[in-house]
Short mmCIF file of C-alpha atoms in Angstrom, two decimals:
data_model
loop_
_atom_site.label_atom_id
_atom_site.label_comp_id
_atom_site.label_asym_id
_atom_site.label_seq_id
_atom_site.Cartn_x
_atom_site.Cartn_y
_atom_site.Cartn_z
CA UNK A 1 0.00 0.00 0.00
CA UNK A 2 1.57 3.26 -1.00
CA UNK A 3 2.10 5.45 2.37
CA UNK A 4 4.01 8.63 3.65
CA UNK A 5 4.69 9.25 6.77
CA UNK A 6 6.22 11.95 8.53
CA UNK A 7 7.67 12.58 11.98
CA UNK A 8 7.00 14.65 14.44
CA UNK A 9 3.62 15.60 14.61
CA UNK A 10 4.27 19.14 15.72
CA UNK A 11 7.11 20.75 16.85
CA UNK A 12 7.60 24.32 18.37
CA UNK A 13 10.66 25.94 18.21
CA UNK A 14 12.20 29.73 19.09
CA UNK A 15 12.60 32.07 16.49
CA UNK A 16 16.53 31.51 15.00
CA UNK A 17 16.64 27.61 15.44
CA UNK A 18 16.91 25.52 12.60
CA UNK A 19 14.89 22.28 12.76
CA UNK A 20 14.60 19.41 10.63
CA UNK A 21 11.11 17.25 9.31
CA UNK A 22 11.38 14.30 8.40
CA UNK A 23 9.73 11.89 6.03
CA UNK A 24 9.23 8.04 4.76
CA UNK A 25 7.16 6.53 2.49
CA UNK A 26 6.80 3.80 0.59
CA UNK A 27 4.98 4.78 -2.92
CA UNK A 28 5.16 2.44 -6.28
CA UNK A 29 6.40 3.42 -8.66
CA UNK A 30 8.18 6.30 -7.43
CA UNK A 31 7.58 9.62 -9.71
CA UNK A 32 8.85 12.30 -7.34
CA UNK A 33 8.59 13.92 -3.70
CA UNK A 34 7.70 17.25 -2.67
CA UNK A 35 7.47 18.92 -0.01
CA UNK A 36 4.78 21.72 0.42
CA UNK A 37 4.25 24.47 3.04
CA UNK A 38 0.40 25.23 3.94
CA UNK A 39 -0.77 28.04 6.26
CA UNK A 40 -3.48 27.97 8.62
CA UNK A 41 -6.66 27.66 5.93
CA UNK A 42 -4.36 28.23 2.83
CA UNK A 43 -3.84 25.79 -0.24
CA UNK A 44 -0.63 24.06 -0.13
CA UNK A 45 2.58 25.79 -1.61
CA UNK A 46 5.61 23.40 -3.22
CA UNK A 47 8.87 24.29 -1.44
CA UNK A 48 10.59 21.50 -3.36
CA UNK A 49 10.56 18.97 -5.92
CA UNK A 50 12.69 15.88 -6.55
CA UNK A 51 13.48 13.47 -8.66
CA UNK A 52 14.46 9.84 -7.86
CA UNK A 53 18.46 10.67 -9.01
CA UNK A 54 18.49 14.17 -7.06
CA UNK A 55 19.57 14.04 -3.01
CA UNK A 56 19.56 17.79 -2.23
CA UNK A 57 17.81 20.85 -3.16
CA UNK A 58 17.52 24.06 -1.43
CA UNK A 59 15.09 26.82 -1.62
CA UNK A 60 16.72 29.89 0.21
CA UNK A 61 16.46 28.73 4.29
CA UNK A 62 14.58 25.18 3.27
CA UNK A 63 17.03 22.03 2.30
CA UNK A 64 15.42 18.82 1.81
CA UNK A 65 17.55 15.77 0.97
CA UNK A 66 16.17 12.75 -0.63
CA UNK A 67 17.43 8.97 -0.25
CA UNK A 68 15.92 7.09 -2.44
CA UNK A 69 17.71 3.45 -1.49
CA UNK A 70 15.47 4.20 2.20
CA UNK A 71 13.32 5.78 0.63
CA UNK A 72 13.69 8.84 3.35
CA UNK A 73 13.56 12.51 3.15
CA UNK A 74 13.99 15.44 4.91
CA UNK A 75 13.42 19.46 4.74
CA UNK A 76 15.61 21.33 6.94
CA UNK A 77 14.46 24.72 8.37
CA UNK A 78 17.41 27.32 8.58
CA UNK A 79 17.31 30.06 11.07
CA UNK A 80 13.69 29.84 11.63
CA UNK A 81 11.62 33.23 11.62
CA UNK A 82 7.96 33.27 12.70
CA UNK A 83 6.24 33.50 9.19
CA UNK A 84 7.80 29.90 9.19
CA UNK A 85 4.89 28.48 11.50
CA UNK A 86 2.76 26.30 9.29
CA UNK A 87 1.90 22.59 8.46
CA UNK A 88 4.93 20.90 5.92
CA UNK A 89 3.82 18.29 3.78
CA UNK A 90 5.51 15.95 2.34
CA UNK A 91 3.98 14.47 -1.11
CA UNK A 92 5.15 11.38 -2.79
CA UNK A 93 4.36 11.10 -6.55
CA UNK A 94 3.35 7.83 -7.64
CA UNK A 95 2.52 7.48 -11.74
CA UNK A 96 -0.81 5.91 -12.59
CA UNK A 97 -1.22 5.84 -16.37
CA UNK A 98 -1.00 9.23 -17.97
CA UNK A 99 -1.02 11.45 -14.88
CA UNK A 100 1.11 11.12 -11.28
CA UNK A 101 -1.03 10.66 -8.43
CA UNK A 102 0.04 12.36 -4.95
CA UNK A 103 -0.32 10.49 -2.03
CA UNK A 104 0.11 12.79 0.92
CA UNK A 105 1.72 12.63 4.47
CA UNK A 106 -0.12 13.70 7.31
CA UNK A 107 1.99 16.92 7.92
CA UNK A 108 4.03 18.42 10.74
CA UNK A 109 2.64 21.17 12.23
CA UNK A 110 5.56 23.45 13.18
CA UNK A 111 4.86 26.43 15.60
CA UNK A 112 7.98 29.40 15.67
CA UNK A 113 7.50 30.99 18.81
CA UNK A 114 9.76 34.30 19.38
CA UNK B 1 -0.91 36.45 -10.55
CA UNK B 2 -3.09 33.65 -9.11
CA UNK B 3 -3.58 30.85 -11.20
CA UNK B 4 -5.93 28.72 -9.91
CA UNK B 5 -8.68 30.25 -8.44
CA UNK B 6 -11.63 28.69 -5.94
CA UNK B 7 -14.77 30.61 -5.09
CA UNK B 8 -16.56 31.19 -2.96
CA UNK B 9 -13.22 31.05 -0.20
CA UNK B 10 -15.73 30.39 2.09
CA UNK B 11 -18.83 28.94 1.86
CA UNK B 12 -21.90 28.34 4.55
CA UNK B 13 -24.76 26.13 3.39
CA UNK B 14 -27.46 24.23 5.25
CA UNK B 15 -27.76 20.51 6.28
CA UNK B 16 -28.86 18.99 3.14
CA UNK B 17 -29.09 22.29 0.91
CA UNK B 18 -27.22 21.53 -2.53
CA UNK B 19 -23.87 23.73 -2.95
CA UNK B 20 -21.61 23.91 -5.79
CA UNK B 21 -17.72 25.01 -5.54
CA UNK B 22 -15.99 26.30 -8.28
CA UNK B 23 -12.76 26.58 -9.78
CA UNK B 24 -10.97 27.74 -12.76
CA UNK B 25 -7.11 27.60 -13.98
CA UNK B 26 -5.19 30.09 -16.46
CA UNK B 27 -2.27 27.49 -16.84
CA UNK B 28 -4.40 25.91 -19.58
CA UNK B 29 -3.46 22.38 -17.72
CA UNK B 30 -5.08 19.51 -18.63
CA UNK B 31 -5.45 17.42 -15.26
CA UNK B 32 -7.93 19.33 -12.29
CA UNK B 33 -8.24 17.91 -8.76
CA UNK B 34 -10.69 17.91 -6.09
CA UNK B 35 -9.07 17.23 -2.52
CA UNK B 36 -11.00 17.56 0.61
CA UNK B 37 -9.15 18.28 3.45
CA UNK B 38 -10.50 18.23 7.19
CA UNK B 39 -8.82 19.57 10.25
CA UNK B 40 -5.31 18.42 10.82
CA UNK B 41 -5.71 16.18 8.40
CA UNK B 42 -4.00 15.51 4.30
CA UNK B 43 -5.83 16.53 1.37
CA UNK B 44 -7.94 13.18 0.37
CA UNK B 45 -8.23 12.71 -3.03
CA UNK B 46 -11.94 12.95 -4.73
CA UNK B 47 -11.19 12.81 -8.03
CA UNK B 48 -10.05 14.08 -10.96
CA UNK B 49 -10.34 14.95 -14.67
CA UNK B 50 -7.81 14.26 -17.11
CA UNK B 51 -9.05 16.23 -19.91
CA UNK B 52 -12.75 15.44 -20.11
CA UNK B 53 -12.18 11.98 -18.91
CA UNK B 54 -13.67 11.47 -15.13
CA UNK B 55 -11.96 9.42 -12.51
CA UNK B 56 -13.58 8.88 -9.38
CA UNK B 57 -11.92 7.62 -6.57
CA UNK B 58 -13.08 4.51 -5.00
CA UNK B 59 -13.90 5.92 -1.94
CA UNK B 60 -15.83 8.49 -2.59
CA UNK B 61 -19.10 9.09 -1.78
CA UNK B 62 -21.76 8.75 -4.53
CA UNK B 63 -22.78 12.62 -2.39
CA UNK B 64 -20.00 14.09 -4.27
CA UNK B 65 -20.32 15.21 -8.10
CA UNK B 66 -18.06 16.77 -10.81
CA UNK B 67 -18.32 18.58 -13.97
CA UNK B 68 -15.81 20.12 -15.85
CA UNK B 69 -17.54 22.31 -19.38
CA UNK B 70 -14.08 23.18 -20.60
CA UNK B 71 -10.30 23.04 -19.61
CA UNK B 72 -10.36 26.30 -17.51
CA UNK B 73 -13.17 25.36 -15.05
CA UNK B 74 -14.28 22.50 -12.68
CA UNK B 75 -16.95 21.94 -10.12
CA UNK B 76 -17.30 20.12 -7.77
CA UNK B 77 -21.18 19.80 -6.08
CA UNK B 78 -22.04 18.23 -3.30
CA UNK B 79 -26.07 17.04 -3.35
CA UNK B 80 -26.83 16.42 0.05
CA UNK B 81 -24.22 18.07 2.24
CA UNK B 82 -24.22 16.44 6.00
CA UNK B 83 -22.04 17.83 8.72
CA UNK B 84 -19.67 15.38 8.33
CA UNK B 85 -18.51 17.36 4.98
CA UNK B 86 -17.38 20.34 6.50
CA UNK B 87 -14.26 20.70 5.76
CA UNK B 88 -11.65 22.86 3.13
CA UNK B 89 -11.97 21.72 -0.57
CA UNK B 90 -8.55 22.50 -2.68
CA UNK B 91 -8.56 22.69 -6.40
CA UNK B 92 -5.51 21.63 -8.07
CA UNK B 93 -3.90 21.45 -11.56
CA UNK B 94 -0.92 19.68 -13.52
CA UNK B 95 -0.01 19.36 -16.74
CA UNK B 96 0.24 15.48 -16.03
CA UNK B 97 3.79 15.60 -15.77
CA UNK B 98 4.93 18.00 -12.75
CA UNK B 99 3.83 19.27 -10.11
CA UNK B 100 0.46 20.01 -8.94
CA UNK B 101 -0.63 24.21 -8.62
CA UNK B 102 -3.05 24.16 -6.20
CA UNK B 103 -5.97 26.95 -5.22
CA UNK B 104 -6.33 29.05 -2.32
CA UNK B 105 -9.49 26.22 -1.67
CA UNK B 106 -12.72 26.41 -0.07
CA UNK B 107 -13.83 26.63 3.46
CA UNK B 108 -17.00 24.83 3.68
CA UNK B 109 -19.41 24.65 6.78
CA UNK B 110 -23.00 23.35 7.46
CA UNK B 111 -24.92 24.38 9.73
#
């Protein structure tokens, strides 16, 4: 059954920190992973994409890495500021005929207190 | 510039009243979602339309409709809303190939 799950639920941190998400799945056949940011009552907003041969990608204070043989990934949060409180989802693209279907993790709610 | 856009944002409608959600894309994709998403929960999958083709997914509820009248819109209605239904409804687009834009979406309650 294709799943993604991520770890921790929530986390709160101060305002500076870095912190780091993580997420596994298990999704056939692998298309891509993504990781999304969504604010309180917001659509969800890609932070990253990659492919099955990429292992890092940054997106000014986000890094997720991507390792496909354990089929793990992670987005680290550099020097956290409080606009960075939302839910991060991480979204594992599985093709189905002509189209990729997403199957989505539950999300980790992160809180950036100052 | 948004590209794909969902009205109403929010959206109040009676137990049982018929409502209809919209959504239209300027990306000229042809792939539109409809994900319903409750309260600290992921987006669920309804179902989708690759170019006019509906695909339901299994477990959706027979409550839950679809119509799409050309590439730039899709709607989803619901027939017989219950309470159990509230919840945000995001619209979302691909090309079939990469990623997936998706809309602001739709808060939806019943009262």
């Amino acid at each position: 059954k294709n799943q993604v799950e991520q770890s921790p639920q929530s986390l709160i941190i101060l305002e500076g920190k870095n912190c780091t998400l993580q997420c596994n799945y298990t999704v056939s056949p692998f298309s891509n992973l993504r990781w999304y940011k969504q604010d309180t009552g917001r659509g969800p907003v890609s932070l990253t994409i990659m492919t099955f041969s990429e292992n890092t990608k940054s997106n000014g204070r986000y890094t997720a890495t991507l390792d496909a043989d354990t089929k793990q990934s992670s987005l680290h949060i550099t020097a956290s500021q409080l606009s960075d409180s939302a839910s991060y989802i991480c979204v594992v693209s599985a093709k189905s005929g002509g189209y990729n279907k997403l199957i989505f993790g539950a999300g980790t709610r992160l809180a950036v207190h100052p | 510039d948004a590209m794909v856009i969902q009205n109403p944002r929010y959206q109040v409608t009676q137990f049982g009243k018929p409502v209809t959600l919209s959504c239209s894309q300027t990306l000229n994709h042809n792939v539109m979602y409809w994900y319903q998403q409750k309260s600290s929960q992921a987006p669920k999958l309804l179902f989708h339309y690759y170019d006019k083709d509906f695909n339901n997914e299994a477990d959706t509820p027979d409550n839950f409709q679809s119509r799409r009248p050309n590439t730039s819109f899709c709607f989803l209605d619901i027939r017989s809303p219950g309470l159990g239904d509230a919840a945000m409804y995001l619209c979302a687009t691909s090309n079939g190939k990469d990623r997936q834009y998706f809309g602001a979406g739709t808060r939806l309650s019943v009262l």
